[in-house]
Coordinates of C-alpha atoms in Angstrom, one line a residue:
M23 CA -6.8 -22.6 -73.8
D24 CA -4.4 -20.8 -75.9
D25 CA -2.8 -24.6 -77.0
Q26 CA -6.6 -25.8 -78.0
P27 CA -6.2 -24.4 -81.9
K28 CA -2.6 -26.0 -82.4
T29 CA -4.0 -29.3 -80.6
D30 CA -6.9 -29.3 -83.2
K31 CA -4.3 -28.8 -85.9
I32 CA -2.3 -31.3 -84.8
N33 CA -5.0 -33.7 -84.7
Q34 CA -6.3 -32.6 -88.1
R35 CA -3.2 -33.3 -89.6
A36 CA -2.6 -36.8 -88.0
S37 CA -6.4 -37.4 -88.8
G38 CA -5.0 -36.7 -92.4
L39 CA -2.0 -38.7 -92.2
N40 CA -3.9 -42.1 -91.0
S41 CA -6.6 -41.4 -94.0
S42 CA -3.8 -41.3 -96.6
R43 CA -2.0 -44.1 -94.9
K44 CA -4.8 -46.0 -95.0
A45 CA -5.5 -44.8 -98.8
D46 CA -1.7 -45.8 -99.7
A47 CA -1.5 -49.1 -97.3
A48 CA -1.6 -51.3 -100.2
R49 CA 0.9 -49.4 -102.1
P50 CA 4.2 -49.8 -100.1
L51 CA 6.4 -46.5 -99.3
P52 CA 10.1 -46.0 -100.0
P53 CA 12.1 -46.7 -96.6
R54 CA 13.4 -43.1 -96.5
M55 CA 9.8 -41.6 -96.7
Q56 CA 8.8 -44.1 -94.3
R57 CA 11.4 -43.4 -91.6
D58 CA 10.7 -39.4 -92.2
L59 CA 7.3 -39.9 -91.6
E60 CA 7.3 -41.9 -88.2
V61 CA 10.3 -39.5 -87.1
E62 CA 7.7 -36.0 -87.8
F63 CA 4.9 -38.3 -86.4
E64 CA 7.3 -39.0 -83.3
H65 CA 8.2 -35.6 -83.1
R66 CA 4.6 -34.7 -83.4
I67 CA 3.5 -36.6 -80.3
S68 CA 6.3 -35.6 -78.1
K69 CA 5.6 -32.1 -78.5
L70 CA 2.0 -33.1 -77.9
I71 CA 2.7 -35.2 -74.9
H72 CA 4.8 -32.2 -73.5
S73 CA 2.3 -29.6 -73.9
F74 CA -0.1 -31.9 -72.2
E75 CA 2.3 -32.0 -69.5
E76 CA 3.0 -28.5 -69.1
R77 CA -0.9 -28.3 -68.9
V78 CA -1.0 -30.7 -66.1
H79 CA 1.8 -28.8 -64.4
K80 CA 0.3 -25.8 -64.3
F81 CA -3.2 -26.8 -63.4
K82 CA -1.4 -28.7 -60.0
T83 CA 0.3 -25.6 -59.5
H84 CA -2.9 -23.5 -59.4
I85 CA -4.5 -26.3 -57.4
N86 CA -2.0 -25.9 -54.6
D87 CA -2.3 -22.6 -54.6
L88 CA -6.3 -23.0 -54.4
E89 CA -5.5 -25.5 -51.5
N90 CA -2.8 -22.9 -49.9
R91 CA -5.6 -20.0 -50.0
V92 CA -8.3 -22.3 -48.8
E93 CA -6.1 -23.1 -46.2
E94 CA -5.4 -19.4 -45.2
L95 CA -8.9 -18.6 -45.6
S96 CA -9.8 -21.4 -43.0
V97 CA -7.1 -19.9 -40.8
A98 CA -8.5 -16.5 -41.0
K99 CA -12.0 -17.8 -40.6
D100 CA -11.0 -19.4 -37.4
R101 CA -9.2 -16.5 -36.3
A102 CA -12.1 -14.3 -37.2
R103 CA -14.0 -16.8 -35.4
S104 CA -12.3 -16.8 -32.2
A105 CA -11.6 -12.9 -32.2
F106 CA -15.6 -12.6 -32.6
D107 CA -16.0 -15.5 -29.7
D108 CA -13.9 -13.5 -27.6
F109 CA -15.6 -10.4 -28.2
L110 CA -18.9 -11.8 -27.6
S111 CA -17.4 -12.7 -24.3
L112 CA -16.1 -9.7 -23.6
Q113 CA -19.2 -8.0 -24.0
E114 CA -21.0 -10.7 -22.2
L115 CA -18.8 -9.4 -19.5
N116 CA -19.3 -5.7 -19.9
E117 CA -22.9 -6.4 -19.9
M118 CA -22.4 -7.9 -16.2
I119 CA -20.4 -5.3 -15.0
R120 CA -22.8 -2.8 -15.9
S121 CA -25.4 -4.4 -14.7
T122 CA -24.2 -4.8 -11.1
L123 CA -22.5 -2.8 -8.5
E124 CA -21.2 -5.8 -6.2
P125 CA -17.2 -6.6 -6.7
V126 CA -18.2 -10.2 -6.1
E127 CA -20.3 -10.5 -9.1
V128 CA -18.1 -8.8 -11.4
V129 CA -15.1 -11.6 -10.3
S130 CA -17.9 -14.4 -11.1
A131 CA -18.2 -12.9 -14.6
L132 CA -14.7 -12.8 -15.0
V133 CA -14.2 -16.4 -14.0
N134 CA -16.9 -17.2 -16.6
L135 CA -15.2 -15.5 -19.0
V136 CA -11.6 -16.8 -18.6
Q137 CA -13.2 -20.5 -18.1
K138 CA -14.2 -20.2 -21.8
S139 CA -10.5 -19.7 -23.1
I140 CA -8.0 -21.2 -20.3
D141 CA -8.8 -24.7 -18.3
F142 CA -8.0 -23.9 -14.5
E143 CA -8.8 -25.3 -11.4
A144 CA -9.3 -22.4 -9.7
M145 CA -9.4 -18.5 -9.6
G146 CA -9.7 -15.6 -7.4
V147 CA -9.3 -12.0 -7.2
Y148 CA -7.1 -10.3 -4.0
L149 CA -7.0 -6.7 -3.2
I150 CA -4.2 -4.7 -2.0
D151 CA -4.8 -3.9 1.6
S152 CA -3.3 -0.4 1.8
E153 CA -4.2 0.2 5.5
K154 CA -3.1 -3.2 7.1
G155 CA -0.8 -4.5 4.2
G156 CA -1.2 -7.6 2.9
L157 CA -3.8 -9.0 0.5
K158 CA -7.7 -9.4 1.3
P159 CA -9.8 -11.7 -0.9
L160 CA -12.7 -10.9 -2.7
G161 CA -15.4 -13.2 -2.2
V162 CA -15.1 -16.7 -0.3
L163 CA -11.9 -18.3 -1.2
P164 CA -9.8 -21.5 -0.8
S165 CA -7.9 -21.1 2.0
K166 CA -4.9 -23.3 0.5
M167 CA -5.1 -20.5 -2.5
S168 CA -5.3 -17.8 0.4
Q169 CA -2.1 -19.0 1.7
V170 CA -0.2 -19.3 -1.8
A171 CA -1.6 -15.6 -2.4
K172 CA 0.1 -14.3 0.8
S173 CA 3.5 -16.6 0.1
Q174 CA 3.5 -14.6 -3.0
Y175 CA 2.9 -11.7 -1.6
D176 CA 5.6 -11.9 0.9
E177 CA 8.1 -13.1 -1.2
G178 CA 7.4 -9.8 -3.2
I179 CA 6.6 -11.4 -6.2
I180 CA 3.2 -10.0 -6.5
D181 CA 4.9 -6.5 -6.6
W182 CA 7.4 -7.7 -9.3
V183 CA 4.3 -9.1 -11.2
I184 CA 2.8 -5.4 -11.0
G185 CA 5.7 -3.7 -11.8
E186 CA 5.6 -6.1 -15.3
R187 CA 2.3 -5.2 -15.7
R188 CA 1.5 -8.3 -17.7
P189 CA 0.7 -11.9 -16.7
V190 CA 3.3 -14.1 -15.6
I191 CA 3.4 -17.7 -15.1
V192 CA 5.6 -19.4 -12.1
P193 CA 5.4 -23.0 -11.4
W194 CA 3.5 -24.4 -8.1
T195 CA 3.1 -28.2 -7.0
E196 CA 0.7 -28.6 -4.5
T197 CA -2.7 -30.5 -4.4
F198 CA -5.6 -28.5 -4.6
G199 CA -9.1 -28.8 -4.1
S200 CA -10.7 -32.0 -4.8
A201 CA -7.6 -33.2 -6.9
T202 CA -6.6 -37.0 -5.5
E203 CA -3.3 -37.1 -7.0
D204 CA -0.2 -34.6 -7.0
K205 CA 0.0 -32.9 -10.1
T206 CA 2.6 -30.2 -11.1
K207 CA 0.3 -27.0 -11.3
H208 CA 1.2 -23.4 -12.3
L209 CA 0.2 -20.0 -11.1
I210 CA -0.9 -17.4 -13.5
L211 CA -0.9 -14.0 -11.4
T212 CA -2.4 -11.0 -13.4
P213 CA -2.4 -7.6 -12.1
L214 CA -5.4 -5.4 -11.5
I215 CA -4.1 -1.9 -12.5
V216 CA -6.5 1.3 -13.0
A217 CA -4.7 4.3 -14.2
D218 CA -1.3 3.4 -13.2
Q219 CA -2.5 2.6 -9.7
P220 CA -2.3 -1.2 -8.5
L221 CA -5.2 -2.5 -7.1
G222 CA -4.7 -6.4 -6.6
I223 CA -4.0 -9.7 -8.3
A224 CA -5.9 -12.1 -10.2
L225 CA -4.5 -15.5 -9.3
T226 CA -5.2 -18.2 -11.5
V227 CA -4.3 -22.1 -10.8
T228 CA -3.9 -24.4 -13.9
T229 CA -2.3 -27.7 -14.8
R230 CA -1.7 -26.7 -18.8
N231 CA 1.9 -26.2 -19.4
P232 CA 3.0 -22.9 -19.7
D233 CA 4.0 -23.8 -23.5
R234 CA 0.5 -24.5 -24.3
F235 CA -0.6 -20.5 -23.5
S236 CA -0.4 -18.4 -26.8
S237 CA 0.4 -14.7 -26.5
H238 CA -3.1 -14.3 -27.7
D239 CA -4.7 -16.5 -24.3
L240 CA -2.4 -14.1 -21.9
R241 CA -3.7 -11.1 -23.8
L242 CA -7.1 -12.1 -23.3
L243 CA -6.6 -12.7 -19.8
F244 CA -4.9 -9.3 -19.5
F245 CA -7.4 -7.3 -21.2
A246 CA -10.3 -9.3 -19.0
V247 CA -8.5 -8.9 -16.1
S248 CA -8.2 -5.1 -16.9
H249 CA -11.7 -4.7 -17.8
A250 CA -12.7 -6.2 -14.4
A251 CA -10.2 -4.1 -12.4
V252 CA -11.9 -0.8 -13.4
A253 CA -15.4 -2.4 -12.7
I254 CA -14.4 -3.5 -9.3
Q255 CA -12.9 -0.1 -8.5
N256 CA -15.6 1.4 -9.4
A257 CA -18.3 -1.1 -7.5
L258 CA -16.3 -0.5 -4.4
Q259 CA -16.0 3.2 -4.8
A260 CA -19.7 3.3 -5.6
R261 CA -19.9 1.3 -2.0
E262 CA -18.3 3.4 -0.7
I263 CA -20.2 6.5 -1.8
A264 CA -23.4 4.6 -0.9
Q265 CA -22.1 4.1 2.8
T266 CA -21.1 7.8 3.1
R267 CA -24.6 8.6 1.8
D268 CA -26.3 6.6 4.1
F269 CA -24.2 7.4 7.1
L270 CA -24.9 11.1 6.3
S271 CA -28.6 10.6 5.5
N272 CA -28.6 8.8 8.8
L273 CA -27.0 11.7 10.4
L274 CA -29.3 14.2 9.0
E275 CA -32.3 12.5 10.1
N276 CA -31.5 11.7 13.6
A277 CA -29.9 14.8 14.4
G278 CA -31.4 17.0 17.3
D279 CA -31.2 19.9 15.5
I280 CA -34.0 21.3 12.9
I281 CA -32.0 20.9 9.2
I282 CA -33.9 22.9 6.1
S283 CA -31.8 23.0 2.6
L284 CA -33.3 25.8 0.4
D285 CA -32.9 26.1 -3.3
Q286 CA -31.8 29.1 -5.4
F287 CA -35.3 30.5 -5.2
G288 CA -35.9 30.1 -1.8
K289 CA -38.1 27.2 -2.1
I290 CA -37.5 24.1 0.8
S291 CA -36.0 21.0 -0.9
Y292 CA -35.2 18.8 2.5
V293 CA -36.1 19.3 5.9
N294 CA -35.4 16.6 8.6
P295 CA -38.0 14.8 11.2
S296 CA -36.9 17.4 14.2
I297 CA -39.2 20.0 12.5
E298 CA -42.0 18.1 14.3
E299 CA -41.2 19.7 17.5
L300 CA -42.7 22.7 15.9
G301 CA -46.0 21.1 15.5
L302 CA -45.2 20.7 11.7
N303 CA -45.6 18.0 8.8
R304 CA -41.9 17.8 7.0
E305 CA -43.9 16.4 3.4
E306 CA -45.7 19.1 3.5
L307 CA -43.2 21.7 3.7
I308 CA -41.3 20.2 0.8
E309 CA -41.5 22.8 -1.9
K310 CA -43.0 25.6 -0.2
H311 CA -41.3 29.1 0.3
F312 CA -39.4 29.4 3.4
K313 CA -41.4 32.4 4.6
A314 CA -44.5 29.2 5.1
L315 CA -42.0 28.4 8.1
F316 CA -40.3 32.0 9.1
H317 CA -42.3 34.4 9.6
N318 CA -40.0 36.8 11.2
P319 CA -39.0 39.7 9.1
E320 CA -35.5 39.8 10.5
A321 CA -35.1 36.3 9.7
E322 CA -36.5 36.4 5.9
R323 CA -33.9 39.4 5.5
R324 CA -31.3 37.3 6.8
I325 CA -32.3 34.1 4.5
Q326 CA -32.7 36.2 1.4
S327 CA -29.1 37.8 2.0
T328 CA -27.7 34.4 1.9
L329 CA -29.5 33.2 -1.1
K330 CA -28.5 36.2 -3.3
R331 CA -25.0 37.5 -1.9
G332 CA -24.0 33.9 -0.2
S333 CA -23.3 35.4 3.3
R334 CA -22.7 33.3 6.4
Q335 CA -24.6 34.0 9.0
V336 CA -26.1 33.4 13.0
F337 CA -28.5 34.8 14.3
D338 CA -31.5 34.1 17.4
L339 CA -35.0 33.4 16.6
T340 CA -38.1 32.6 18.8
M341 CA -40.5 30.4 17.0
E342 CA -44.1 29.1 18.5
G343 CA -44.1 25.3 19.5
A344 CA -45.9 22.3 19.0
G345 CA -47.4 23.1 22.6
K346 CA -47.9 26.9 21.4
N347 CA -45.1 27.7 24.0
Q348 CA -42.4 29.7 22.6
Q349 CA -39.1 28.3 21.5
K350 CA -35.8 29.8 21.1
Y351 CA -33.4 28.8 18.5
T352 CA -30.1 29.9 17.4
V353 CA -30.1 29.8 13.6
N354 CA -26.9 29.1 11.6
L355 CA -27.4 29.8 7.7
V356 CA -24.8 28.7 5.3
P357 CA -24.6 29.1 1.6
L358 CA -24.7 26.1 -1.0
K359 CA -22.4 25.7 -3.7
S360 CA -22.1 23.7 -6.7
S361 CA -18.8 22.3 -7.8
D362 CA -18.2 24.9 -9.7
N363 CA -18.7 27.3 -6.9
Q364 CA -22.1 28.6 -8.2
R365 CA -24.6 29.4 -5.7
I366 CA -27.4 26.9 -5.4
G367 CA -29.1 27.4 -2.3
A368 CA -28.9 27.7 1.3
L369 CA -28.5 25.1 4.3
A370 CA -30.3 26.3 7.7
I371 CA -29.5 24.9 11.1
L372 CA -31.9 25.5 13.8
R373 CA -30.5 24.6 17.2
N374 CA -33.1 24.6 20.0
V375 CA -31.5 26.5 23.1
S376 CA -34.7 26.7 25.1
E377 CA -33.6 23.8 27.2
L378 CA -30.2 24.9 27.1
N379 CA -31.0 28.6 28.1
R380 CA -33.0 26.6 31.3
L381 CA -29.9 24.4 32.1
Q382 CA -27.5 27.3 32.3
K383 CA -30.1 29.1 34.7
K384 CA -30.2 26.2 37.1
L385 CA -26.3 25.8 36.8
L386 CA -26.1 29.2 37.3
E387 CA -28.6 29.0 40.4
S388 CA -26.6 26.0 41.7
E389 CA -23.4 27.5 41.5
R390 CA -24.4 30.5 43.6
L391 CA -26.4 28.1 46.0
A392 CA -23.4 26.3 46.3
A393 CA -21.0 29.6 46.7
Y394 CA -23.9 30.9 49.6
T395 CA -23.6 27.9 51.4
Q396 CA -19.9 27.9 51.5
T397 CA -20.5 31.5 52.6
V398 CA -23.0 30.3 55.5
I399 CA -20.4 27.5 56.6
T400 CA -17.5 30.2 56.8
L401 CA -20.0 32.3 58.9
N402 CA -21.1 29.7 60.8
H403 CA -17.6 28.9 61.9
E404 CA -16.2 32.3 62.1
I405 CA -19.3 33.8 64.0
N406 CA -20.3 31.3 66.5
N407 CA -17.3 30.3 67.7
P408 CA -16.7 33.8 69.0
L409 CA -20.4 34.0 69.6
T410 CA -20.1 31.1 71.9
T411 CA -17.6 32.7 74.2
V412 CA -19.4 35.9 74.1
L413 CA -22.4 34.2 75.7
G414 CA -20.4 32.3 78.1
N415 CA -18.7 35.3 79.3
V416 CA -22.0 37.1 79.6
Y417 CA -23.1 34.1 81.7
L418 CA -20.5 34.7 84.2
L419 CA -21.3 38.4 84.1
D420 CA -25.0 38.1 84.9
K421 CA -24.3 35.6 87.8
E422 CA -22.0 38.5 89.2
A423 CA -24.2 40.8 88.5
Q424 CA -27.1 38.9 90.4
S425 CA -24.9 38.2 93.2
S426 CA -24.1 42.1 93.6
K427 CA -27.7 43.0 92.9
D428 CA -26.6 45.1 90.1
T429 CA -30.0 45.7 88.2
K430 CA -28.8 47.9 85.4
L431 CA -25.8 45.8 84.4
T432 CA -28.3 42.6 84.8
M433 CA -30.5 44.4 82.5
R434 CA -27.6 45.3 79.8
L435 CA -26.0 41.8 79.8
K436 CA -29.9 40.5 79.2
V437 CA -29.5 43.0 75.7
I438 CA -26.6 41.2 74.6
Q439 CA -27.4 37.8 75.4
E440 CA -30.8 38.4 73.2
N441 CA -29.0 40.0 70.4
C442 CA -26.2 37.3 70.4
Q443 CA -29.0 34.4 70.3
R444 CA -30.6 36.5 67.5
I445 CA -27.6 36.4 65.9
Q446 CA -27.3 32.5 66.0
R447 CA -31.0 32.3 65.0
V448 CA -29.7 34.2 61.5
I449 CA -27.1 31.7 61.1
K450 CA -29.3 28.6 61.6
R451 CA -32.1 30.3 58.9
L452 CA -29.2 30.8 56.6
E453 CA -28.3 27.3 56.8
R454 CA -32.0 26.1 56.0
I455 CA -32.4 28.2 52.9
D456 CA -32.3 25.8 49.5
E457 CA -33.4 28.8 47.2
L458 CA -32.0 32.1 46.9
K459 CA -34.8 34.8 47.2
T460 CA -34.1 38.6 47.2
V461 CA -36.4 41.1 49.0
S462 CA -36.0 45.1 48.5
Y463 CA -33.3 46.7 51.1
L464 CA -33.0 50.4 50.2
G465 CA -33.8 51.7 47.4
S466 CA -32.6 49.6 44.2
T467 CA -30.4 47.7 46.7
K468 CA -31.5 44.1 47.2
M469 CA -30.8 41.6 49.9
V470 CA -31.3 37.6 50.4
D471 CA -34.7 36.7 51.9
L472 CA -33.9 34.7 55.1
G473 CA -37.8 33.6 55.9
D474 CA -39.7 33.8 58.8
D475 CA -38.0 34.1 62.0
E476 CA -41.0 32.7 64.0
A477 CA -40.7 29.6 62.1
T478 CA -37.1 29.2 63.0
E479 CA -37.8 29.8 66.6
S480 CA -40.5 26.9 66.3
N481 CA -38.2 24.5 64.5
D482 CA -35.8 24.9 67.5

């Protein structure tokens, strides 16, 4: 633009020269002057051409700069578009992860994301089985892939990849899936690591040459797998928590004991179905004060003590059952505390000991009866044997007394015989007792009731 005035002046002077030449065309110029004019004209034309060439060169340089800039902007645009697409894909993965608690669905979202940037034949996630050792597939995966994963694990390659903390491409030549031709395949092993703890491995089977994987591809793969690893761990923990919660809930709901939880204000926040043995509706008790259930002053005092001071207590309590019969319970009171050790309520466990007491009493009676039976057997053995000998000798003496007509001896032997027979009847009555009953003997002394002697004689 700065050379424009000079160009205009040159053009004007050239135009003037042409005009003067036309005016002087009729008269000839001296040869020397004519040569000078031609030299000057050629010099000016040469300068003009040089000026134009410089301007053209500048324009070409500027155009090249613009083309390079356009190319750089195009590359930057493609990178920005690729980065934005990656961001949208990761955002899609994140949305999918947040909307599910199923590890298999997380893996499905991961596969869909990786498929957009890496062409592969198969992809699967395997978790490290810390209990049994080895790997366990997350979802249903081809058996061939599982064999390859096991081989990589047994050879220590997976442990090495986890130590590298990055995707590693290793060669593998095998017919996989529906492929009909043998192709050179590669395995991309990407570790699943959460908070420095190895969770598993993502195994990707691809036919792409390792040289065609850019660092950006591998970084995106590692980032996506790491993001999915966190989601998988959260899903597994959520599943474990849910299973534990269901187990505890089932345990509480089916417990034979009555379980009641109270908040810090003494209101009932939970009660299990066993409360129905007291003829009460569990739904009607929720949000009511514990005094609506416990009418015993001693029980109320103990519950208040646990709520206010956090004391653990065990005491006995009698309550009216569904059939208006009295039921005895052992109450175990424990305080409930939050994670920061603050009291938030109390838990009461009521165990019905009425049946237990009855069974214990019955067991005690059975043991007493068993001991009694053993005693009777001992008496039967230790008394009947010598008693039989006594009766035999009495019988012989009685015959001798009758032969000698000794009336006094006969009467005395008869008394001995009758008392021995009485002892035998007592032993038999002892053997027939199936329930121990006592009667007063002297003062506060008790003795076993042997029943009616006449009934024994009639049975004999």
